[in-house]
């Protein structure tokens, strides 16, 4: 009974792996792809800043100060004659680096706390979650300011401050994930064949928390970039003459209507970088959690 | 219902205790000596020692905390090293300015965020929706300190349409102090001149502070409306010939409201916190600016006071929202 075997070939569809499927879904989200391109552009600018920058970001040329954008200085110069384009490029290094550093620091601590709280449960979970309550109750910028002030104003201390303020976000998120996962069949199966707690955590629970973690991290990048720049703006973060975007806006604040380019370009850089991360976060969330798709 | 409220308030007490512990710990972290900073470098040793004793800084840390807590429970937040006044008195002066600014920003947020969110949802995938989403994207990614500077530069310095920093023109006398909110006090005393002046001073900082939360509320309203628009009962309402206005007003918006209310409660808290930058730019005499100056001068009793008050307000507002929420929708009580 193989009469139909030689008939018209059955149209085959290439079977995609889950990852390839997600990638394909992500690339269909136009705004998310745009966001990703913006981030990649900033990342390239940041990495190759020393090669791309036409001038030393700290080199002063006072006679040529406050020059409007021109062929030589694409984004003009500030009051000390420093090239704004070069400073903006180096600023990308600082802001992206700061974002990455804080997200990694806070993400590691938060994930660890969240996994332990969710997996162990009981009084430990209760205690850890009450601690996150306390951090959530705090107005984050005031706490970050108080920490940065106590440690002494510097970029590094601002990063520590923002990390201290943001880790509970990850802890809550991961705990919630682990609570759901911990009683799922595949975890019970692993436990029934005698897998150790360490193995279950590493092999089964942690990998399954990665996608929400990634979504959160993407949003946090934007938040952190704004927070660090805000701290620098009021004097508790990077200090002049560091070419940090918040510092650049602070230095140009008295020239906002007369020499707009001093503050406009760093502000736009921040707007695009943060919007890029937010768009990618939106796209990732839609792809990884189709239930939230709207 | 009562147990729900008691449980939430119990959690609040714990949070306040935790916050006081955390700020106290932070104050211990400060490497610089606040006493020396307050008295200046010319102070003699015995002066420093006397002031230290007066502040209780010569006691062991645990004792210091116990003393601090004991005083706090009586409403005494200690004395500011910088202003040499009771922190509670300082806060009583500065807090109303922040609350007024926050409420004004919340007003802007609701005024723009909800209508635009509804419009965007009703006109999904049209240019209106696109425009609203771009606005939300920009509002959520713009550094607000830049927005504040630009608004001041354009509308105050350049066009002179609106007044500059501060709560009132220097020629205008503040109204009789009743609530501390200038607009409310001016209304209560029927002082229209002061009211107009206070409102005109509020416009720019309120827009600056409210921009981010407007973006959040717009997105939330849009997605909540979209979710409800897709429900069966909406189709039924449409099918029976109900006017679009009634379908949206009576069915969709009402049901989309709970998540919107929750987010407004959360936004109120984040606005209080975000006020730091706005207050700095607009020279607004609120607790954000008080905190900034206090941190700069290492005046940690004052910082602890601000943190404590802010940390009480935020969960308190959220608790109130939750309680209000559980009145509207009894299902949440079981969670």
Coordinates of C-alpha atoms in Angstrom, one line a residue:
Chain A
X1 CA 0.0 0.0 0.0
X2 CA 2.5 2.6 -1.0
X3 CA 0.5 4.0 -3.8
X4 CA 0.7 7.6 -2.6
X5 CA 4.4 7.5 -1.8
X6 CA 5.4 8.6 -5.3
X7 CA 2.6 11.2 -5.6
X8 CA 3.3 14.9 -5.3
X9 CA 6.0 15.5 -2.7
X10 CA 4.7 16.6 0.7
X11 CA 5.7 20.2 1.2
X12 CA 8.3 20.1 3.9
X13 CA 8.8 22.9 6.5
X14 CA 12.2 23.3 8.0
X15 CA 11.9 22.7 11.7
X16 CA 13.4 25.5 13.6
X17 CA 15.0 25.2 17.0
X18 CA 13.3 27.2 19.8
X19 CA 16.2 29.7 19.7
X20 CA 16.0 30.2 16.0
X21 CA 12.2 30.6 16.3
X22 CA 12.7 33.3 18.9
X23 CA 15.3 35.0 16.8
X24 CA 12.9 35.0 13.9
X25 CA 10.1 36.4 16.0
X26 CA 12.4 39.1 17.4
X27 CA 13.4 40.2 13.9
X28 CA 9.8 40.6 13.0
X29 CA 9.4 43.3 15.7
X30 CA 10.6 46.3 13.7
X31 CA 10.9 48.7 16.6
X32 CA 12.9 46.1 18.6
X33 CA 15.3 45.6 15.7
X34 CA 15.7 49.4 15.5
X35 CA 16.4 49.5 19.2
X36 CA 19.0 46.8 18.8
X37 CA 20.7 48.6 15.9
X38 CA 20.9 51.8 18.0
X39 CA 22.5 49.9 20.9
X40 CA 25.0 48.2 18.5
X41 CA 25.9 51.6 17.1
X42 CA 26.5 53.0 20.5
X43 CA 28.5 49.9 21.5
X44 CA 30.7 50.3 18.4
X45 CA 31.1 54.0 19.1
X46 CA 32.1 53.3 22.7
X47 CA 34.5 50.5 21.9
X48 CA 36.2 52.4 19.1
X49 CA 36.0 55.9 20.7
X50 CA 39.8 56.3 20.7
X51 CA 40.0 55.6 17.0
X52 CA 36.9 57.6 16.0
X53 CA 37.3 60.6 18.2
X54 CA 38.9 63.4 16.1
X55 CA 40.1 65.2 19.2
X56 CA 41.3 64.4 22.7
X57 CA 38.1 64.7 24.8
X58 CA 40.0 66.6 27.5
X59 CA 42.1 68.9 25.3
X60 CA 41.2 72.5 25.9
X61 CA 41.3 75.2 23.2
X62 CA 39.9 78.2 24.9
X63 CA 40.2 80.7 22.1
X64 CA 38.0 78.3 20.1
X65 CA 35.4 77.9 22.9
X66 CA 31.7 77.8 22.3
X67 CA 32.1 77.3 18.6
X68 CA 28.9 76.1 16.8
X69 CA 28.9 72.8 15.0
X70 CA 31.1 72.9 11.9
X71 CA 33.0 70.7 9.5
X72 CA 35.9 70.5 12.0
X73 CA 33.8 70.2 15.1
X74 CA 30.7 68.2 14.1
X75 CA 28.9 69.0 17.4
X76 CA 30.7 72.2 18.2
X77 CA 32.9 72.9 21.2
X78 CA 32.2 73.7 24.9
X79 CA 33.3 76.8 26.8
X80 CA 36.8 75.4 27.2
X81 CA 37.0 74.6 23.5
X82 CA 36.8 70.9 24.0
X83 CA 35.3 68.9 21.0
X84 CA 31.8 67.8 22.0
X85 CA 31.7 65.0 19.4
X86 CA 34.8 63.4 20.9
X87 CA 33.5 63.9 24.4
X88 CA 30.2 62.3 23.5
X89 CA 32.0 59.3 22.1
X90 CA 33.9 58.8 25.3
X91 CA 30.7 59.5 27.2
X92 CA 29.2 56.5 25.4
X93 CA 32.0 54.4 26.9
X94 CA 31.3 55.6 30.4
X95 CA 27.5 55.4 30.2
X96 CA 27.3 52.0 28.6
X97 CA 30.1 50.7 30.8
X98 CA 28.3 52.1 33.8
X99 CA 25.0 50.5 32.8
X100 CA 26.7 47.1 32.1
X101 CA 28.7 47.2 35.4
X102 CA 25.6 48.1 37.5
X103 CA 23.3 45.6 35.8
X104 CA 25.9 42.8 36.2
X105 CA 26.6 43.7 39.9
X106 CA 22.9 44.1 40.8
X107 CA 21.8 41.3 38.6
X108 CA 24.2 38.8 40.2
X109 CA 23.3 39.7 43.8
X110 CA 19.6 39.9 43.0
X111 CA 19.5 36.6 41.2
X112 CA 21.4 34.9 43.9
X113 CA 19.1 36.2 46.6
X114 CA 16.0 35.5 44.5
X115 CA 17.0 31.9 43.7
X116 CA 17.9 31.1 47.4
X117 CA 14.7 32.8 48.6
X118 CA 12.5 31.0 46.1
X119 CA 14.1 27.6 46.4
X120 CA 14.7 27.4 50.1
X121 CA 11.5 29.1 51.1
X122 CA 10.3 29.3 54.7
X123 CA 11.6 31.9 57.1
X124 CA 14.6 32.7 54.9
X125 CA 12.4 33.6 52.0
X126 CA 10.2 35.7 54.3
X127 CA 13.3 37.5 55.7
X128 CA 14.9 38.2 52.4
X129 CA 11.7 39.5 50.9
X130 CA 11.1 41.8 53.8
X131 CA 14.6 43.2 53.1
X132 CA 13.6 43.9 49.5
X133 CA 10.5 45.6 50.9
X134 CA 12.7 48.0 52.8
X135 CA 14.7 48.8 49.7
X136 CA 11.5 49.3 47.6
X137 CA 10.1 51.7 50.2
X138 CA 13.1 53.9 49.8
X139 CA 12.9 56.6 47.2
X140 CA 15.7 55.2 45.0
X141 CA 17.4 58.4 44.0
X142 CA 17.5 59.8 47.5
X143 CA 19.0 56.5 48.8
X144 CA 21.5 56.4 45.9
X145 CA 22.5 60.0 46.7
X146 CA 22.9 59.2 50.4
X147 CA 25.1 56.2 49.6
X148 CA 27.2 58.1 47.0
X149 CA 27.5 61.0 49.4
X150 CA 28.6 58.7 52.3
X151 CA 31.2 57.0 50.2
X152 CA 32.4 60.2 48.6
X153 CA 31.3 61.5 45.2
X154 CA 32.9 59.6 42.3
X155 CA 31.7 57.6 39.3
X156 CA 32.7 54.3 41.0
X157 CA 30.7 55.1 44.1
X158 CA 27.7 56.2 42.1
X159 CA 27.7 52.8 40.4
X160 CA 27.9 51.0 43.7
X161 CA 25.0 53.2 45.0
X162 CA 22.8 52.5 42.0
X163 CA 23.6 48.8 42.2
X164 CA 22.6 48.8 45.9
X165 CA 19.4 50.5 45.0
X166 CA 18.5 48.2 42.0
X167 CA 19.3 44.6 43.1
X168 CA 16.0 44.0 44.8
X169 CA 14.2 44.3 41.5
X170 CA 16.0 41.2 40.3
X171 CA 15.6 39.4 43.6
X172 CA 11.8 39.7 43.4
X173 CA 11.6 38.8 39.8
X174 CA 13.8 35.6 40.1
X175 CA 12.1 34.5 43.3
X176 CA 8.8 34.7 41.6
X177 CA 10.1 32.6 38.7
X178 CA 11.7 30.0 41.0
X179 CA 8.5 29.7 43.0
X180 CA 6.6 28.7 39.9
X181 CA 9.3 26.4 38.5
X182 CA 10.3 24.6 41.7
X183 CA 7.2 22.4 41.7
X184 CA 7.1 21.8 38.0
X185 CA 7.3 18.2 36.8
X186 CA 10.8 18.4 35.3
X187 CA 12.2 19.6 38.6
X188 CA 10.3 17.0 40.6
X189 CA 11.6 14.4 38.1
X190 CA 15.2 15.6 38.6
X191 CA 14.7 15.4 42.3
X192 CA 13.3 11.9 42.2
X193 CA 16.3 10.6 40.4
X194 CA 18.5 12.0 43.1
X195 CA 19.8 15.2 41.6
X196 CA 21.5 17.4 44.3
X197 CA 20.1 20.8 45.1
X198 CA 23.1 22.4 43.4
X199 CA 22.5 20.6 40.2
X200 CA 18.8 21.4 40.2
X201 CA 19.5 25.0 40.8
X202 CA 22.2 25.2 38.1
X203 CA 20.8 22.9 35.5
X204 CA 17.1 23.3 35.8
X205 CA 16.1 26.5 37.7
X206 CA 18.7 29.1 36.7
X207 CA 18.5 28.5 32.9
X208 CA 14.7 28.9 33.0
X209 CA 15.0 32.3 34.8
X210 CA 17.3 33.6 32.1
X211 CA 14.7 35.0 29.7
X212 CA 12.8 37.2 32.2
X213 CA 16.2 38.2 33.6
X214 CA 17.3 39.3 30.1
X215 CA 14.2 41.4 29.6
X216 CA 14.6 43.0 33.0
X217 CA 18.3 43.7 32.4
X218 CA 17.5 45.4 29.1
X219 CA 15.1 47.8 30.8
X220 CA 17.5 48.3 33.7
X221 CA 20.3 49.4 31.4
X222 CA 18.2 52.4 30.4
X223 CA 17.2 53.1 34.0
X224 CA 20.8 52.9 35.2
X225 CA 22.2 55.1 32.4
X226 CA 19.6 57.8 33.4
X227 CA 20.3 57.3 37.2
X228 CA 24.0 57.5 36.9
X229 CA 23.8 60.6 34.6
X230 CA 21.3 62.2 37.1
X231 CA 23.7 61.5 40.0
X232 CA 26.6 63.0 38.0
X233 CA 24.4 66.0 37.1
X234 CA 23.9 66.9 40.7
X235 CA 27.5 66.3 41.6
X236 CA 27.4 62.8 43.2
X237 CA 28.7 60.8 40.3
X238 CA 31.4 61.4 37.7
X239 CA 33.3 64.6 38.3
X240 CA 34.4 67.2 35.8
X241 CA 36.3 67.1 33.5
X242 CA 35.2 63.5 32.9
X243 CA 33.3 63.4 29.5
X244 CA 30.2 61.8 31.1
X245 CA 26.8 62.8 29.5
X246 CA 25.3 64.0 32.8
X247 CA 28.4 66.0 33.6
X248 CA 28.4 67.5 30.1
X249 CA 24.8 68.7 30.5
X250 CA 25.6 70.1 33.9
X251 CA 28.6 72.0 32.5
X252 CA 26.5 73.4 29.7
X253 CA 23.4 74.3 31.7
X254 CA 24.0 78.0 31.6
X255 CA 24.3 78.0 27.8
X256 CA 21.1 76.1 27.1
X257 CA 19.5 78.8 25.0
X258 CA 22.5 80.6 23.8
X259 CA 24.7 77.7 22.8
X260 CA 22.3 74.8 22.5
X261 CA 24.8 72.2 21.2
X262 CA 26.6 71.9 24.5
X263 CA 23.7 70.1 26.1
X264 CA 21.6 69.0 23.1
X265 CA 24.0 66.3 21.8
X266 CA 24.7 64.5 25.1
X267 CA 21.0 64.6 25.9
X268 CA 20.1 63.1 22.5
X269 CA 22.8 60.5 23.0
X270 CA 21.2 59.5 26.3
X271 CA 17.7 59.6 24.8
X272 CA 18.6 57.3 21.9
X273 CA 20.7 54.9 24.1
X274 CA 18.0 54.6 26.7
X275 CA 15.2 54.3 24.2
X276 CA 17.2 51.6 22.4
X277 CA 17.4 49.5 25.5
X278 CA 13.7 50.1 26.2
X279 CA 12.7 49.0 22.7
X280 CA 14.8 45.9 22.9
X281 CA 13.3 45.1 26.3
X282 CA 9.8 45.5 24.9
X283 CA 10.7 43.3 21.9
X284 CA 12.3 40.6 24.1
X285 CA 9.4 40.5 26.4
X286 CA 6.9 40.1 23.6
X287 CA 9.0 37.3 22.1
X288 CA 9.9 35.4 25.3
X289 CA 6.5 35.8 26.9
X290 CA 3.9 35.6 24.2
X291 CA 1.1 35.8 26.8
X292 CA 1.9 39.5 27.3
X293 CA 1.7 40.1 23.6
X294 CA -0.6 42.9 22.8
Chain B
X1 CA -11.2 43.5 55.3
X2 CA -10.0 44.6 58.7
X3 CA -7.4 41.9 58.8
X4 CA -6.2 42.9 55.4
X5 CA -5.7 46.5 56.5
X6 CA -4.0 45.4 59.8
X7 CA -1.7 43.1 57.9
X8 CA -0.7 45.9 55.5
X9 CA -0.1 48.4 58.3
X10 CA 1.9 45.8 60.2
X11 CA 4.1 45.4 57.2
X12 CA 4.4 49.2 57.1
X13 CA 5.7 49.4 60.6
X14 CA 8.3 46.7 59.8
X15 CA 9.4 48.7 56.7
X16 CA 9.8 51.9 58.7
X17 CA 11.9 50.1 61.3
X18 CA 14.1 48.6 58.5
X19 CA 14.5 52.0 56.8
X20 CA 15.6 53.6 60.0
X21 CA 18.2 50.8 60.5
X22 CA 19.4 51.2 56.9
X23 CA 19.8 55.0 57.1
X24 CA 21.4 54.7 60.5
X25 CA 23.9 52.3 59.1
X26 CA 24.6 54.6 56.2
X27 CA 25.3 57.5 58.5
X28 CA 27.9 55.3 60.2
X29 CA 29.6 54.7 56.8
X30 CA 30.4 58.3 56.3
X31 CA 34.2 58.5 56.5
X32 CA 34.3 62.3 57.1
X33 CA 33.6 63.6 60.5
X34 CA 30.3 65.5 60.4
X35 CA 31.1 67.3 63.7
X36 CA 34.4 68.6 62.4
X37 CA 32.6 69.6 59.2
X38 CA 29.9 71.5 61.1
X39 CA 32.3 73.3 63.5
X40 CA 34.9 74.2 60.9
X41 CA 38.6 73.5 61.1
X42 CA 39.2 76.2 63.7
X43 CA 37.2 74.4 66.4
X44 CA 39.2 73.5 69.5
X45 CA 39.3 69.8 70.5
X46 CA 37.2 70.3 73.6
X47 CA 34.5 72.1 71.5
X48 CA 34.4 69.2 69.1
X49 CA 34.2 66.8 72.1
X50 CA 31.4 68.7 73.7
X51 CA 29.4 68.9 70.5
X52 CA 30.0 65.2 70.0
X53 CA 28.6 64.5 73.4
X54 CA 25.7 66.8 72.8
X55 CA 24.8 64.8 69.7
X56 CA 25.4 61.5 71.5
X57 CA 28.2 60.5 69.1
X58 CA 30.4 59.4 71.9
X59 CA 28.1 56.5 72.8
X60 CA 28.5 53.0 71.3
X61 CA 26.7 52.5 68.0
X62 CA 24.0 50.2 69.4
X63 CA 23.2 52.7 72.1
X64 CA 23.1 55.5 69.6
X65 CA 20.6 53.6 67.5
X66 CA 18.4 52.8 70.6
X67 CA 18.4 56.5 71.5
X68 CA 17.6 57.5 68.0
X69 CA 14.7 55.0 67.8
X70 CA 13.4 56.1 71.2
X71 CA 13.3 59.7 70.1
X72 CA 11.9 58.8 66.7
X73 CA 8.9 57.1 68.2
X74 CA 8.2 60.4 70.0
X75 CA 8.4 62.3 66.7
X76 CA 11.8 63.7 67.4
X77 CA 14.1 63.1 64.4
X78 CA 17.1 64.8 66.0
X79 CA 18.8 68.0 65.1
X80 CA 20.2 69.0 61.7
X81 CA 24.0 69.6 61.9
X82 CA 23.8 72.2 59.2
X83 CA 20.7 74.2 60.0
X84 CA 21.0 73.6 63.8
X85 CA 17.2 73.1 63.8
X86 CA 15.1 70.1 64.6
X87 CA 15.0 67.9 61.5
X88 CA 11.2 67.5 62.1
X89 CA 10.8 71.2 61.9
X90 CA 12.9 71.5 58.7
X91 CA 10.8 68.8 57.1
X92 CA 7.6 70.4 58.1
X93 CA 8.8 73.5 56.2
X94 CA 10.1 71.6 53.1
X95 CA 7.7 68.7 52.7
X96 CA 4.6 70.7 51.6
X97 CA 6.5 72.2 48.7
X98 CA 7.4 68.7 47.5
X99 CA 3.9 67.4 48.0
X100 CA 2.5 70.3 46.0
X101 CA 4.9 69.7 43.2
X102 CA 4.2 66.0 43.2
X103 CA 0.5 66.5 43.1
X104 CA 0.8 69.0 40.3
X105 CA 3.0 66.5 38.3
X106 CA 0.5 63.8 39.0
X107 CA -2.2 66.1 37.7
X108 CA -0.2 66.6 34.4
X109 CA 0.4 62.9 34.2
X110 CA -3.3 62.0 34.5
X111 CA -4.4 64.9 32.3
X112 CA -2.2 63.8 29.4
X113 CA -1.5 60.1 30.0
X114 CA -5.0 58.7 30.3
X115 CA -6.7 60.6 27.4
X116 CA -3.8 59.9 25.1
X117 CA -3.7 56.3 26.2
X118 CA -7.4 55.8 25.4
X119 CA -7.1 57.6 22.1
X120 CA -4.1 55.4 21.1
X121 CA -6.0 52.3 22.0
X122 CA -9.1 53.3 20.1
X123 CA -7.1 54.2 17.1
X124 CA -4.7 51.3 17.2
X125 CA -2.0 51.2 14.5
X126 CA -3.0 54.6 13.1
X127 CA -0.8 57.7 13.2
X128 CA -2.5 58.7 16.4
X129 CA -1.4 55.5 18.1
X130 CA 2.1 55.9 16.5
X131 CA 2.4 59.4 17.8
X132 CA 1.3 58.5 21.3
X133 CA 3.8 55.6 21.3
X134 CA 6.7 57.8 20.2
X135 CA 5.7 60.3 22.9
X136 CA 5.8 57.5 25.5
X137 CA 9.1 56.3 24.2
X138 CA 10.7 59.8 24.4
X139 CA 9.1 60.5 27.8
X140 CA 10.5 57.3 29.2
X141 CA 14.0 57.8 27.9
X142 CA 14.6 61.5 28.2
X143 CA 16.9 62.7 31.0
X144 CA 14.5 64.9 32.9
X145 CA 17.1 67.3 34.1
X146 CA 17.7 68.3 30.4
X147 CA 14.0 68.7 29.9
X148 CA 13.8 71.0 32.9
X149 CA 16.7 73.1 31.7
X150 CA 15.2 73.5 28.2
X151 CA 11.8 74.4 29.5
X152 CA 13.4 77.0 31.8
X153 CA 15.6 78.3 29.0
X154 CA 12.8 78.6 26.5
X155 CA 9.7 79.6 28.4
X156 CA 11.3 81.7 31.1
X157 CA 14.6 83.2 29.8
X158 CA 13.8 83.4 26.1
X159 CA 10.0 83.9 25.7
X160 CA 9.3 85.1 29.3
X161 CA 5.9 83.5 29.2
X162 CA 6.3 81.8 32.6
X163 CA 8.1 82.7 35.8
X164 CA 11.5 81.3 36.7
X165 CA 12.7 79.2 39.7
X166 CA 11.0 79.2 43.1
X167 CA 7.5 78.8 44.3
X168 CA 6.4 82.5 44.0
X169 CA 7.7 85.7 42.6
X170 CA 10.0 87.5 45.0
X171 CA 7.5 90.4 45.2
X172 CA 4.6 88.1 46.2
X173 CA 4.0 87.3 49.9
X174 CA 3.3 83.6 50.6
X175 CA -0.3 83.0 51.7
X176 CA -1.3 82.3 55.4
X177 CA 0.1 78.9 56.3
X178 CA -2.7 76.4 56.6
X179 CA -1.6 73.3 54.6
X180 CA 1.7 74.6 53.4
X181 CA 0.6 74.1 49.8
X182 CA 0.6 77.6 48.4
X183 CA -2.1 77.0 45.8
X184 CA -4.5 75.4 48.4
X185 CA -3.8 78.1 51.0
X186 CA -4.3 80.9 48.5
X187 CA -7.7 79.4 47.6
X188 CA -8.7 78.9 51.2
X189 CA -7.9 82.5 52.0
X190 CA -9.4 83.7 48.7
X191 CA -6.1 85.3 47.6
X192 CA -6.4 85.0 43.8
X193 CA -3.3 86.9 43.0
X194 CA -1.1 84.5 45.0
X195 CA -3.0 81.6 43.6
X196 CA -2.3 82.6 40.0
X197 CA 1.3 83.3 40.8
X198 CA 1.8 79.9 42.6
X199 CA 0.1 78.0 39.7
X200 CA 2.3 79.8 37.1
X201 CA 5.3 78.8 39.1
X202 CA 4.2 75.2 39.2
X203 CA 3.6 74.7 35.5
X204 CA 7.2 74.1 34.3
X205 CA 8.5 71.9 37.2
X206 CA 5.2 69.9 37.1
X207 CA 5.7 69.2 33.4
X208 CA 9.3 68.3 33.9
X209 CA 8.6 66.0 36.8
X210 CA 5.5 64.5 35.2
X211 CA 7.0 63.7 31.8
X212 CA 8.4 60.2 32.8
X213 CA 5.2 59.2 34.7
X214 CA 3.1 60.4 31.8
X215 CA 4.9 58.0 29.5
X216 CA 4.3 55.1 31.9
X217 CA 0.7 55.9 32.4
X218 CA 0.1 56.4 28.7
X219 CA 1.5 52.9 28.0
X220 CA -0.4 51.3 30.8
X221 CA -3.7 52.9 29.8
X222 CA -3.2 51.9 26.2
X223 CA -2.5 48.3 26.9
X224 CA -5.2 48.0 29.6
X225 CA -7.7 49.5 27.2
X226 CA -6.6 47.2 24.4
X227 CA -7.0 44.2 26.6
X228 CA -10.6 45.2 27.5
X229 CA -11.5 46.2 23.9
X230 CA -10.8 42.6 22.9
X231 CA -13.3 41.1 25.4
X232 CA -16.5 39.4 24.4
X233 CA -18.8 41.7 26.3
X234 CA -17.5 44.6 24.3
X235 CA -18.4 42.9 21.1
X236 CA -21.9 42.2 22.6
X237 CA -22.3 45.8 23.6
X238 CA -21.3 46.9 20.1
X239 CA -23.5 44.2 18.5
X240 CA -26.6 45.4 20.4
X241 CA -26.0 48.8 18.9
X242 CA -24.6 50.7 21.8
X243 CA -22.9 54.0 20.8
X244 CA -19.1 53.8 20.7
X245 CA -19.0 56.6 23.4
X246 CA -21.1 54.5 25.7
X247 CA -19.2 51.2 25.0
X248 CA -15.9 52.9 25.9
X249 CA -17.2 55.0 28.8
X250 CA -19.5 52.5 30.4
X251 CA -17.8 49.2 29.7
X252 CA -14.2 49.4 28.6
X253 CA -12.8 52.2 30.6
X254 CA -14.4 51.1 33.8
X255 CA -12.9 47.7 33.6
X256 CA -9.6 49.0 32.4
X257 CA -9.4 51.3 35.4
X258 CA -8.0 49.0 38.3
X259 CA -4.5 48.5 36.8
X260 CA -4.5 52.2 35.9
X261 CA -5.3 53.2 39.5
X262 CA -2.5 50.9 40.8
X263 CA 0.0 52.4 38.5
X264 CA -1.0 55.9 39.6
X265 CA -0.3 55.0 43.2
X266 CA 3.1 53.6 42.3
X267 CA 3.8 56.7 40.2
X268 CA 3.0 59.0 43.1
X269 CA 5.7 57.4 45.1
X270 CA 8.2 57.5 42.3
X271 CA 7.4 61.2 41.6
X272 CA 8.2 62.0 45.2
X273 CA 11.5 60.3 44.7
X274 CA 12.2 61.8 41.3
X275 CA 11.5 65.3 42.7
X276 CA 15.2 65.5 43.7
X277 CA 16.4 66.5 40.2
X278 CA 13.5 68.7 39.4
X279 CA 13.8 70.6 42.7
X280 CA 17.5 71.2 42.1
X281 CA 16.8 72.7 38.6
X282 CA 13.9 74.8 39.6
X283 CA 15.3 75.9 43.0
X284 CA 12.2 74.4 44.6
X285 CA 12.4 74.4 48.4
X286 CA 11.3 70.8 48.9
X287 CA 12.7 67.8 50.6
X288 CA 14.6 66.7 47.5
X289 CA 16.7 69.8 47.5
X290 CA 16.9 69.6 51.3
X291 CA 18.3 66.1 50.9
X292 CA 20.8 67.1 48.3
X293 CA 22.2 69.9 50.4
X294 CA 22.2 67.7 53.5
X295 CA 24.1 64.9 51.7
X296 CA 26.6 67.5 50.3
X297 CA 27.3 68.8 53.8
X298 CA 27.3 65.3 55.3
X299 CA 24.4 66.3 57.5
X300 CA 23.2 62.7 58.0
X301 CA 20.6 63.4 60.8
X302 CA 18.8 65.5 58.1
X303 CA 19.3 62.8 55.4
X304 CA 17.9 60.1 57.7
X305 CA 14.9 62.3 58.4
X306 CA 14.2 62.8 54.7
X307 CA 14.7 59.1 54.0
X308 CA 12.4 58.1 56.8
X309 CA 9.6 60.5 55.8
X310 CA 9.8 59.5 52.1
X311 CA 10.0 55.9 53.0
X312 CA 6.8 56.2 55.0
X313 CA 4.9 58.1 52.4
X314 CA 5.7 55.7 49.6
X315 CA 4.4 52.5 51.2
X316 CA 1.6 54.4 52.9
X317 CA 0.3 55.6 49.5
X318 CA 0.6 52.1 48.1
X319 CA -1.2 50.7 51.1
X320 CA -4.0 53.2 50.7
X321 CA -4.3 52.4 47.0
X322 CA -4.4 48.7 47.8
X323 CA -7.1 49.2 50.4
X324 CA -9.1 51.4 48.0
X325 CA -8.5 48.7 45.4
X326 CA -9.8 46.0 47.7
X327 CA -13.0 48.0 48.3
X328 CA -13.6 48.3 44.5
X329 CA -12.6 44.8 43.8
X330 CA -13.0 42.3 46.7
X331 CA -11.2 39.6 44.8
X332 CA -7.7 41.0 45.7
X333 CA -8.3 40.5 49.4
X334 CA -7.7 36.8 49.1
X335 CA -4.2 37.3 47.6

